[in-house]
Short mmCIF file of C-alpha atoms and ligand atoms in Angstrom, two decimals:
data_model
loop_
_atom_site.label_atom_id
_atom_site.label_comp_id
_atom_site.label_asym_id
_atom_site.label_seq_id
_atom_site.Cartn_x
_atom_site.Cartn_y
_atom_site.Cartn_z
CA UNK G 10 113.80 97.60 114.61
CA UNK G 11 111.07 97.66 112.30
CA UNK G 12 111.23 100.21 109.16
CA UNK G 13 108.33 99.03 107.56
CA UNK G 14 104.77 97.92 108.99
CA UNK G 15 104.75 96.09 105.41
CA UNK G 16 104.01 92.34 105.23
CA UNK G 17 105.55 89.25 103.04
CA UNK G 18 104.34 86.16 102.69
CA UNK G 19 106.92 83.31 101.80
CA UNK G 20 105.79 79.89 100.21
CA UNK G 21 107.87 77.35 101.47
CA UNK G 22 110.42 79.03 103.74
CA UNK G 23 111.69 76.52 106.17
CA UNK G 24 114.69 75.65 104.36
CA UNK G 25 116.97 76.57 101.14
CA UNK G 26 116.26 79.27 99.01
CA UNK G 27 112.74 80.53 100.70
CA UNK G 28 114.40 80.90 103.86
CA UNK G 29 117.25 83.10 102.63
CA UNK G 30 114.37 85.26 101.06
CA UNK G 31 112.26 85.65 104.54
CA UNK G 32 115.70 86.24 106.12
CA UNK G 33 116.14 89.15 103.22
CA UNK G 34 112.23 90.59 103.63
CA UNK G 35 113.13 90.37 107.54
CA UNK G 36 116.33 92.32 107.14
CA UNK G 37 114.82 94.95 105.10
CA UNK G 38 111.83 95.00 107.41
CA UNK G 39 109.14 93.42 106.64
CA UNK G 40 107.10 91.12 108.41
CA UNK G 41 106.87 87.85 107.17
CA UNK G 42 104.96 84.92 107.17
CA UNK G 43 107.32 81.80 107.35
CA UNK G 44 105.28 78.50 105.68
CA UNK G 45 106.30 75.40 106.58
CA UNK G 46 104.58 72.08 104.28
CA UNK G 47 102.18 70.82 106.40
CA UNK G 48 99.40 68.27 105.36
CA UNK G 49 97.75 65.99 107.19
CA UNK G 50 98.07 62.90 105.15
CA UNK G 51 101.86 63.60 105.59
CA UNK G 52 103.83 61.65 107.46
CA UNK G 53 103.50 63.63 111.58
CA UNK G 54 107.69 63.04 111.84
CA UNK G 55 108.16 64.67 108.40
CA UNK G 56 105.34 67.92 109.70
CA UNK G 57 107.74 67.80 113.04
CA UNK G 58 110.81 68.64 111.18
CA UNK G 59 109.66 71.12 108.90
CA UNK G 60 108.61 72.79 111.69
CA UNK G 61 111.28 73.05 113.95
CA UNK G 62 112.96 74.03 110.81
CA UNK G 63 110.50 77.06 110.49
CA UNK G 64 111.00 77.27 114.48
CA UNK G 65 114.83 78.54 113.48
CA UNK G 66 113.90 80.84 110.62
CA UNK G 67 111.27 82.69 112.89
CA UNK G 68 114.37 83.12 115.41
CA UNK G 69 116.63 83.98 113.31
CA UNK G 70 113.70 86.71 111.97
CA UNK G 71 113.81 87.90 115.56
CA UNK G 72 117.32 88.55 115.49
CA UNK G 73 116.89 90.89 112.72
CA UNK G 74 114.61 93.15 114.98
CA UNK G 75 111.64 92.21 112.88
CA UNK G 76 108.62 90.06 113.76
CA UNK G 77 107.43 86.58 111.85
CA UNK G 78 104.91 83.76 111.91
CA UNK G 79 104.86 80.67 110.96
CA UNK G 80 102.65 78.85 109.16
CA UNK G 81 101.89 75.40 108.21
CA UNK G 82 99.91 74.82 104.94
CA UNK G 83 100.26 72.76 101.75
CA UNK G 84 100.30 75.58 99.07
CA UNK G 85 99.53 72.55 96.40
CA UNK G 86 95.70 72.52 97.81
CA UNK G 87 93.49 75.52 97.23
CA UNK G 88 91.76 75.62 100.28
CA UNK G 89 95.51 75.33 102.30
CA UNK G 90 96.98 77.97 100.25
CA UNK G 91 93.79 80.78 101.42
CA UNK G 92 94.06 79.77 104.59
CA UNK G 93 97.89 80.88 104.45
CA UNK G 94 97.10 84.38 103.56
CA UNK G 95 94.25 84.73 105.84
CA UNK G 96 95.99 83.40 108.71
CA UNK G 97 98.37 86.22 107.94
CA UNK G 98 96.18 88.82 107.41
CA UNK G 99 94.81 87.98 110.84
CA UNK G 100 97.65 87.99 112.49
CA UNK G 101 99.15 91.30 110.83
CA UNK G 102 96.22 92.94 109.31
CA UNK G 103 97.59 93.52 105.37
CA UNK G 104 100.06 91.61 102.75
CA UNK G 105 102.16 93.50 100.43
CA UNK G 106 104.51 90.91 99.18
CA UNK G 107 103.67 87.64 98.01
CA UNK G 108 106.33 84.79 97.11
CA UNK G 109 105.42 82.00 95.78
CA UNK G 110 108.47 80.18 96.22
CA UNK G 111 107.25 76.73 97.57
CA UNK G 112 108.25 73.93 94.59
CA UNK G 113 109.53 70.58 93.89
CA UNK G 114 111.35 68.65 91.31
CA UNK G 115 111.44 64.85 90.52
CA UNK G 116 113.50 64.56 87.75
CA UNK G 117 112.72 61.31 85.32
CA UNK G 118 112.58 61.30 81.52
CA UNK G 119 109.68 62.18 79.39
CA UNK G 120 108.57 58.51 79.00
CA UNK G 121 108.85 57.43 82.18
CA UNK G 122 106.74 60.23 83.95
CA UNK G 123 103.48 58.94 85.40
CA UNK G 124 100.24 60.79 85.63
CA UNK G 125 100.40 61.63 89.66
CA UNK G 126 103.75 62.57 89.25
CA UNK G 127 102.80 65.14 86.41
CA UNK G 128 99.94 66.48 88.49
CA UNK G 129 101.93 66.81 91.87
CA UNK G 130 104.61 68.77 90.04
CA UNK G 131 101.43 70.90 88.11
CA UNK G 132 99.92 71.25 91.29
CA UNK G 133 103.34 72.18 93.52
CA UNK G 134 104.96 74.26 91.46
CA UNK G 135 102.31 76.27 90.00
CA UNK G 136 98.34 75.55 90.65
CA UNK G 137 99.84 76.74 94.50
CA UNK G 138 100.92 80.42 93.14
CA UNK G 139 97.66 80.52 91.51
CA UNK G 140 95.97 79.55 94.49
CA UNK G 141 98.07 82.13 97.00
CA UNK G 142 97.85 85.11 94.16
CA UNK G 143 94.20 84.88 93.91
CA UNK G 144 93.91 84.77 97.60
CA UNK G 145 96.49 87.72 98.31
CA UNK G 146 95.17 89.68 95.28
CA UNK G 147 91.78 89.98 97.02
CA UNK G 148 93.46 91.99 100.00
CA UNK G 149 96.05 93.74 97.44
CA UNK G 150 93.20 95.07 95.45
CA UNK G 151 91.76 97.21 98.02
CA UNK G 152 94.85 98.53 99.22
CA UNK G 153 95.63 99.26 95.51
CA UNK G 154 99.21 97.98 96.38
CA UNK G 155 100.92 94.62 96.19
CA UNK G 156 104.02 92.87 94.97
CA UNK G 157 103.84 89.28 93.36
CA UNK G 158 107.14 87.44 92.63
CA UNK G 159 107.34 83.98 91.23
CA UNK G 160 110.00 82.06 91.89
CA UNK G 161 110.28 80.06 88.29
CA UNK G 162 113.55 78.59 87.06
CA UNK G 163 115.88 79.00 83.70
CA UNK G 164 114.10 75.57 82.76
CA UNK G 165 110.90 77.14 82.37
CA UNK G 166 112.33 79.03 79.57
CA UNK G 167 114.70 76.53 78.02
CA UNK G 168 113.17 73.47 78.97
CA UNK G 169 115.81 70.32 79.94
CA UNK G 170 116.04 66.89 79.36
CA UNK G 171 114.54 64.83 82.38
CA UNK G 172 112.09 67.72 83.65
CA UNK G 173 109.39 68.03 81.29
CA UNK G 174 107.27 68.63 83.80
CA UNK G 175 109.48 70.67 86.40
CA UNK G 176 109.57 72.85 82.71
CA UNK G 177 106.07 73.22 82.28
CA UNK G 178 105.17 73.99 85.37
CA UNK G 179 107.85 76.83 85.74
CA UNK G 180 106.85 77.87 82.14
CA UNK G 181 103.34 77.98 83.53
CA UNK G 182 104.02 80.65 86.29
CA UNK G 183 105.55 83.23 83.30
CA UNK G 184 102.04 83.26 81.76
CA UNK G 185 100.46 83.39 85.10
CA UNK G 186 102.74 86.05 86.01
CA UNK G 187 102.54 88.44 83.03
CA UNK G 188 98.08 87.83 83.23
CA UNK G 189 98.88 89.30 86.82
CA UNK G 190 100.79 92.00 85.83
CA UNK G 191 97.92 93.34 82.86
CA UNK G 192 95.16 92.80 84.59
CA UNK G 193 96.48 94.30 87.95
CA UNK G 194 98.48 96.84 87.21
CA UNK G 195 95.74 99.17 87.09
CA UNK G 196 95.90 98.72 90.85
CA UNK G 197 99.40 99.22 91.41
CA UNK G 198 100.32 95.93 91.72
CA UNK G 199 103.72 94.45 90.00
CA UNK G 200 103.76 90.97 89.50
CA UNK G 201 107.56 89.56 88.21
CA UNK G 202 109.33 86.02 87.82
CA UNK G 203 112.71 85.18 88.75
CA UNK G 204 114.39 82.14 86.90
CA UNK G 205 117.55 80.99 88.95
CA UNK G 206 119.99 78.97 87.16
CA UNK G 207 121.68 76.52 89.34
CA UNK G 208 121.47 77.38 93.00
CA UNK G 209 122.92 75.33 96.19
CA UNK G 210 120.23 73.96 97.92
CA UNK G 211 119.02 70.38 98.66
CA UNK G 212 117.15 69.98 95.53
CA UNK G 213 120.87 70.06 93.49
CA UNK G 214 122.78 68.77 96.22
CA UNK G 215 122.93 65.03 94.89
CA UNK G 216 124.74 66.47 91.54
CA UNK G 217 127.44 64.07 90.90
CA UNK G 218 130.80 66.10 90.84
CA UNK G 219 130.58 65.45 86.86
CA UNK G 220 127.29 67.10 86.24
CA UNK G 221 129.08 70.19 88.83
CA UNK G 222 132.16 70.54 86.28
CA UNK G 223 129.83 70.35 83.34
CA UNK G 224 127.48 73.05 84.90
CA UNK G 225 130.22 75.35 85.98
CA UNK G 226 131.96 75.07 82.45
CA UNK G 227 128.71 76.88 81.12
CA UNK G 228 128.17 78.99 83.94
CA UNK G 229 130.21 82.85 83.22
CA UNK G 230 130.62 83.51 86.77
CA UNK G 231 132.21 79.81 87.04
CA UNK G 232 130.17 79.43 90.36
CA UNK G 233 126.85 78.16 91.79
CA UNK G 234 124.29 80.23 93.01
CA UNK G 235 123.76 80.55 97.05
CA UNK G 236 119.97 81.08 98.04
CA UNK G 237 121.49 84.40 99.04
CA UNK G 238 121.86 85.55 95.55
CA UNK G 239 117.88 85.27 94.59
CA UNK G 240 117.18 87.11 97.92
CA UNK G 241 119.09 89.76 96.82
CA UNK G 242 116.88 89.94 93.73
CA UNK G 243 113.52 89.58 95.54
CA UNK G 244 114.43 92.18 97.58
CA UNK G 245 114.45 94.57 94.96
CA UNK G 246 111.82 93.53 93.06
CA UNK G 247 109.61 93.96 96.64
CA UNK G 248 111.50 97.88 97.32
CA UNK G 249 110.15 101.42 96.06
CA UNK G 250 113.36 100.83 93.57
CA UNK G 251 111.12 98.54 91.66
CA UNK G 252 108.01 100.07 91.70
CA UNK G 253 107.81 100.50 87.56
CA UNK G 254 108.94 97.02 86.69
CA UNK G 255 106.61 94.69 85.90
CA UNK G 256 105.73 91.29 83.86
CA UNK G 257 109.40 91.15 83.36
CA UNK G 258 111.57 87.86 84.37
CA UNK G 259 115.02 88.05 86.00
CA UNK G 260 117.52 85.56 85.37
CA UNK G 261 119.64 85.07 88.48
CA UNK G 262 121.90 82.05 86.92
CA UNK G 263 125.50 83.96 86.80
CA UNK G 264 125.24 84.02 83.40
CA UNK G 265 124.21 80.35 82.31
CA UNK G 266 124.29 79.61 78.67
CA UNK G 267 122.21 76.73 77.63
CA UNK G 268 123.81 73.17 78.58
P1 NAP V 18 114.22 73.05 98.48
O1 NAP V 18 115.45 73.26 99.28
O2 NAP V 18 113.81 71.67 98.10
O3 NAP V 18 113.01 73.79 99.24
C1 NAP V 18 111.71 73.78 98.73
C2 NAP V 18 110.77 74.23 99.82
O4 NAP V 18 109.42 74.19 99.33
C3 NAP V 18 110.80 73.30 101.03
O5 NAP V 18 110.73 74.05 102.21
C4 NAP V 18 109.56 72.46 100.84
O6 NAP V 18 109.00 71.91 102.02
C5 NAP V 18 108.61 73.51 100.28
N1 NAP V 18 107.44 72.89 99.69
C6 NAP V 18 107.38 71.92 98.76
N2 NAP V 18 106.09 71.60 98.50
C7 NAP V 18 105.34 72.40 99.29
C8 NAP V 18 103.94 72.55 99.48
N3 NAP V 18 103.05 71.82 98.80
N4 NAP V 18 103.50 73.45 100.39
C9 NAP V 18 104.37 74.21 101.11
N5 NAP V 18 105.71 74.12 100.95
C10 NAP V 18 106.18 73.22 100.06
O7 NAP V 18 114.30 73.83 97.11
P2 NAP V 18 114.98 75.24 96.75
O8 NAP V 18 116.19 74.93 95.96
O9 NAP V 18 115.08 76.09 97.94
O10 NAP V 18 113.90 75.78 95.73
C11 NAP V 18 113.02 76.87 96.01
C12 NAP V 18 112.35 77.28 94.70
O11 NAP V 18 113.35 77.68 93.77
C13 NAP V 18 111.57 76.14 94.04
O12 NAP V 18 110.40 76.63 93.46
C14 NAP V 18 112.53 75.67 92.96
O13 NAP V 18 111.87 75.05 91.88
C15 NAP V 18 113.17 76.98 92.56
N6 NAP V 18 114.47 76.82 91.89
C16 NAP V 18 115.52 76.23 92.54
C17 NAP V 18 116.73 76.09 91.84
C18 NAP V 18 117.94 75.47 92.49
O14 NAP V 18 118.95 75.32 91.80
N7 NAP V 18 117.93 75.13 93.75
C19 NAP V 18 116.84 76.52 90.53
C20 NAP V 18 115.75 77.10 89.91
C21 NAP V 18 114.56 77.26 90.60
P3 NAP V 18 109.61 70.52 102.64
O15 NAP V 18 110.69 70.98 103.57
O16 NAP V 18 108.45 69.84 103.33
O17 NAP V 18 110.11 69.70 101.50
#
């Protein structure tokens, strides 16, 4: 049943953590736009899969009682990213939640980082919230209501050896973030950052089971996060609960001290 006529957009939701969070939004009610990647310079077989994969999550968002779309776009290229939120807006009319969850990591030491890969991670992990926020913000605005949560990552605030520029990039989206947060708040939007700490998804499923014992040894809780765990949190940030927090980053790592 729906609760809410309120709408969420998801950055990369076909798999791992953004799907738990569109499976969250669709629980609590929302509507939500599920996007898949989608590029047309990317290989079709590779476009296929990612959809059928955003084929489930839309079911699965039935099954809740709540409705979805889904979307293919690569949030990386400006012009993509606005079409995401105005092929939502079409379809449902408003968006009130915006995550920009969509990223990617390729982890390789400082030296050895080349200039495409340093732009691709610039341009994947944060030049896309940039591009979605300005294009959501425009419909925000005139309802004078919106919620903007970044999905950044404890390495944006620590940095870590072999992800310089996974680091920046996630460091960029706290400054984006708080600019947000000042220079909208005046029209009641939030705009907040979570940083997960180690979560079990396919971007840490090839940890070796030494780097596992070595993460869990500095990890309180002495387990790693499920995708489940930063739905929880987006959830709130996106619910009346959290309608006076703002520019303010939530650490969902179980209590990771630094490795
Ligand atoms: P994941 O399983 O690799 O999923 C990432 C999703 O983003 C995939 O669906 C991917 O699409 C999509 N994506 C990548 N580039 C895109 C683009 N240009 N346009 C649209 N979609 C795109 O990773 P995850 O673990 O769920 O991570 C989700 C977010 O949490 C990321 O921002 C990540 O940096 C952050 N995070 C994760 C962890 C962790 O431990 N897992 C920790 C801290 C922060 P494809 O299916 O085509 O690849």
């Amino acid at each position: 049943m729906i609760k809410k006529d309120q709408v969420a957009i998801v950055t990369g939701s076909s798999r791992g953590i953004g799907r738990a969070i569109a499976l969250q939004l669709a629980r609590e009610g929302y509507r939500v736009a599920v996007n898949y990647y989608s590029n047309k310079s990317a290989p079709e077989e590779a476009v296929e899969e990612n959809r059928r994969q955003a084929e489930e999550v839309l079911r699965e968002i039935e099954n809740t009682g709540s409705i979805g779309i889904m979307i293919g776009a690569d949030v990386s290229n400006s012009q993509s990213a606005a079409e995401l939120v105005e092929k939502t807006v079409e379809e449902f009319g408003r968006v009130d939640v915006l995550v920009n969850n969509a990223g990617i990591n390729k982890d390789q030491l400082m030296l050895r980082i080349n200039d495409d890969d340093w732009d691709e991670l610039i341009n994947t992990n944060l030049s896309s919230a940039f591009y979605c926020s300005r294009a959501a913000l425009r419909y925000m605005v005139r309802k004078r209501y919106g919620r903007i949560i970044n999905i950044s990552s404890v390495v944006g605030i620590n940095g870590n050896v072999g992800q310089a520029h996974y680091a920046a990039s996630k460091s960029g989206l706290l400054g984006l973030t708080f600019s947000i947060a000042r220079e909208y708040g005046p029209r009641g939007i939030t705009a907040n950052v979570i940083a997960p700490g180690y979560i079990q998804s396919d971007m840490t499923k090839d940890f070796t089971p030494e780097q596992r014992e070595k993460l869990l040894s500095a990890i309180a809780l002495g387990r790693i996060g499920t995708p489940e765990d930063i739905a929880g949190a987006v959830a709130f940030l996106a619910s009346p609960q959290a309608s006076y927090i703002t520019a303010q980053i939530i650490r969902v790592d179980g209590g990771l001290s630094s490795l």
